[in-house]
PDB file of C-alpha atoms in Angstrom:
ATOM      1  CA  UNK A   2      79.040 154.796 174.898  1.00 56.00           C
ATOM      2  CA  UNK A   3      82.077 153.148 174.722  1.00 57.00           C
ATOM      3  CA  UNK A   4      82.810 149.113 175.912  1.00 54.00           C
ATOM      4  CA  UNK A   5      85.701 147.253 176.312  1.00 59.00           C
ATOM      5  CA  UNK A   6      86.156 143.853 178.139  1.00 59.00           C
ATOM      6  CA  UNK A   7      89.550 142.691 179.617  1.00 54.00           C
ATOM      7  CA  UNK A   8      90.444 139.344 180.615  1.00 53.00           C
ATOM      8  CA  UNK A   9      92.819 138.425 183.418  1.00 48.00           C
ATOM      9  CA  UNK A  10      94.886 135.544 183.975  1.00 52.00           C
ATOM     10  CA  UNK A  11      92.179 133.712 186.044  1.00 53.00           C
ATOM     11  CA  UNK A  12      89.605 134.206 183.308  1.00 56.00           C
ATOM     12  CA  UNK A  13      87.627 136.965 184.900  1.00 58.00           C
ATOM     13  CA  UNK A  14      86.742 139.434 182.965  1.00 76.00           C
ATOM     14  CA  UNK A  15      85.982 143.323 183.586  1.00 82.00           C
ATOM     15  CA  UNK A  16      84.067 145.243 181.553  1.00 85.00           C
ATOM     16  CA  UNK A  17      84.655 149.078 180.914  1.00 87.00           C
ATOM     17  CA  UNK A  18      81.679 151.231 179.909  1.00 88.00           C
ATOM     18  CA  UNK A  19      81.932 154.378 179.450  1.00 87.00           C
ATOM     19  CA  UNK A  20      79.068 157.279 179.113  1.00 88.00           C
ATOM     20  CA  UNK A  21      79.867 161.126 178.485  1.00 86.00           C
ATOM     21  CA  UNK A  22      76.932 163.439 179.377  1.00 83.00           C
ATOM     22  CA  UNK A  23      77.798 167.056 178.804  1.00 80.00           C
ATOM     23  CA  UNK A  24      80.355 168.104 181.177  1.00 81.00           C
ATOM     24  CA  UNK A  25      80.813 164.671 183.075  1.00 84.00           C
ATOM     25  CA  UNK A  26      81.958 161.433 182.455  1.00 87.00           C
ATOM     26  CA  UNK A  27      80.858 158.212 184.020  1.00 89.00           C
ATOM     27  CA  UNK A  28      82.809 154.481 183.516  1.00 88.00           C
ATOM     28  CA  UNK A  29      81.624 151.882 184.860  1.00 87.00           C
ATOM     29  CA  UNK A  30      83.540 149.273 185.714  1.00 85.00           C
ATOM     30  CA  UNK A  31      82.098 145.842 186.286  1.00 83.00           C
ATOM     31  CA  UNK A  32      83.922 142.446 187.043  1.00 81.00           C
ATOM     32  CA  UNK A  33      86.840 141.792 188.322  1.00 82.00           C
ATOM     33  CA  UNK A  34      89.366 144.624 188.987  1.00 83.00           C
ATOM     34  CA  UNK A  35      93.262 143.921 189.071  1.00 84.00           C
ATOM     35  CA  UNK A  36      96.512 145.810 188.614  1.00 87.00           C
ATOM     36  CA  UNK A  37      96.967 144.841 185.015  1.00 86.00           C
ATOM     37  CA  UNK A  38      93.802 147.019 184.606  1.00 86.00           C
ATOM     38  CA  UNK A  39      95.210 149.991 185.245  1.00 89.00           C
ATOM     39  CA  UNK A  40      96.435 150.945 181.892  1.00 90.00           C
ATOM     40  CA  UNK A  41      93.697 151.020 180.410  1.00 88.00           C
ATOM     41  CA  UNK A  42      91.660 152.385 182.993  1.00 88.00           C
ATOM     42  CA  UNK A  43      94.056 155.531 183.594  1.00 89.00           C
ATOM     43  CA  UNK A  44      93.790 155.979 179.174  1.00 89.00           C
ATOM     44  CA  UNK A  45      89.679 155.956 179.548  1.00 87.00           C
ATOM     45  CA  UNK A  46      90.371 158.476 182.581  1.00 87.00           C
ATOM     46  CA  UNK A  47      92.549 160.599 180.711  1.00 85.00           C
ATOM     47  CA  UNK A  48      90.083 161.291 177.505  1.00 85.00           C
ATOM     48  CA  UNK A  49      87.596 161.973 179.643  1.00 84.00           C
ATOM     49  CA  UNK A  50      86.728 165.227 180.863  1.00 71.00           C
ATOM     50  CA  UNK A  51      86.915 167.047 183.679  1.00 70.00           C
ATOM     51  CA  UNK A  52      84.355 165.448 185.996  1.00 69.00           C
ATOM     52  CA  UNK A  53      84.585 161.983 186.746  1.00 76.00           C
ATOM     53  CA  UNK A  54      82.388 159.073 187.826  1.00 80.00           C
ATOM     54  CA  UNK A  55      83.763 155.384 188.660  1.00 81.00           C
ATOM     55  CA  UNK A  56      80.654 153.566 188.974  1.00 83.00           C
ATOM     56  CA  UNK A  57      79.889 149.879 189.903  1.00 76.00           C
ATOM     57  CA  UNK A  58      83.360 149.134 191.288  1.00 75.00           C
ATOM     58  CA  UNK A  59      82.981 145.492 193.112  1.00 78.00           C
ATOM     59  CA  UNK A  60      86.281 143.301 193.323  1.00 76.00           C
ATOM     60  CA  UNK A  61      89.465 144.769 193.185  1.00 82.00           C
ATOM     61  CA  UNK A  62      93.120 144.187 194.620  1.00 86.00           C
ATOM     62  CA  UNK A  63      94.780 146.781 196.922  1.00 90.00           C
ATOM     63  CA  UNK A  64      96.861 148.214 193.813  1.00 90.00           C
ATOM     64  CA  UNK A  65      92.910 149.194 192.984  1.00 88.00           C
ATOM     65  CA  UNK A  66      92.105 150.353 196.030  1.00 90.00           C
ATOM     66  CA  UNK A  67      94.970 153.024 196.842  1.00 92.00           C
ATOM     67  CA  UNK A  68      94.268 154.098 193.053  1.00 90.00           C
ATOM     68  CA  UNK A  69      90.512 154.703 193.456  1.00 89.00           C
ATOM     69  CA  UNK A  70      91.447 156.484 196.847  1.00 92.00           C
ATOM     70  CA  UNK A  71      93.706 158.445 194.581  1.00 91.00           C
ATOM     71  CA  UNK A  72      90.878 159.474 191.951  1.00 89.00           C
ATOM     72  CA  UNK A  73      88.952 160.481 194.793  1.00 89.00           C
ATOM     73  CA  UNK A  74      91.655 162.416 195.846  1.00 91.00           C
ATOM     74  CA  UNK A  75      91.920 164.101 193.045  1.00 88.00           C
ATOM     75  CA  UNK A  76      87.976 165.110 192.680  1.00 89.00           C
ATOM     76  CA  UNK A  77      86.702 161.515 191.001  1.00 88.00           C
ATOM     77  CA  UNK A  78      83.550 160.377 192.548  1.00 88.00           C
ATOM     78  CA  UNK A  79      83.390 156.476 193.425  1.00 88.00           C
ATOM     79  CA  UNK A  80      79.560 155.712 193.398  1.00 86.00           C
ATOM     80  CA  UNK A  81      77.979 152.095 194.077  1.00 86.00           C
ATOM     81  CA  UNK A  82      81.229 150.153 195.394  1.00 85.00           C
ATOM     82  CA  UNK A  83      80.909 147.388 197.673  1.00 85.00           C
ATOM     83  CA  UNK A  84      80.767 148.596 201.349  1.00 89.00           C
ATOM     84  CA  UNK A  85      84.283 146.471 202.066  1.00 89.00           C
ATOM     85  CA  UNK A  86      85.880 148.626 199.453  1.00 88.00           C
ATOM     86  CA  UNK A  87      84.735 152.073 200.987  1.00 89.00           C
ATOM     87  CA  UNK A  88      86.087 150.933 203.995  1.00 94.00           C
ATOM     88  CA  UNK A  89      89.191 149.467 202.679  1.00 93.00           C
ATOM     89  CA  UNK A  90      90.015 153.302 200.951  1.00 92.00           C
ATOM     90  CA  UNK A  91      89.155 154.745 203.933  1.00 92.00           C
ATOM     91  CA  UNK A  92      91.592 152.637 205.282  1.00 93.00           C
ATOM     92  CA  UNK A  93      94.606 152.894 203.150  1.00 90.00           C
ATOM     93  CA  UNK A  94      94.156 156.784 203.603  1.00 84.00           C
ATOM     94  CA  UNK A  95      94.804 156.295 207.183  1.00 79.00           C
TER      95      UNK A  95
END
């Protein structure tokens, strides 16, 4: 497992976990999402592996959103989000 917490400029803080289990990898991301995020998110996506699981996403900025709706794009599953952020990808694919 692998943990890293990143603070924003409001004090938030998101925590990155991230779990390999054979051919898939899971990171869970818990907290506060923003665009700053991104680089290190998109470094803990590359070493992963082929499958991917974002997990626990619950506040986020629409940077996030059009990013997450890109992963999914792209064969990333998106479990356990808030309900407002389905919506809102569904909505930015629109």
């Amino acid at each position: 497992m692998y943990a890293r917490q990143l603070s924003d400029r409001s004090n938030m803080t998101l925590k990155i976990e991230k779990y390999a289990d054979g051919d898939s990898t899971t990171i869970r991301l818990i907290g506060r999402m923003q665009t700053e995020h991104l680089e290190e998110l998109e470094k803990q996506i590359r070493e992963s592996g082929p499958v991917l699981i974002l997990d626990e996403v619950t506040l986020v900025d629409v940077e996030i959103v059009r990013f997450l709706g890109t992963c999914e794009a792209r064969g990333a599953t998106v479990l356990n989000c808030s309900p407002y952020i389905r919506d809102w990808i569904g909505k930015e694919r629109d």
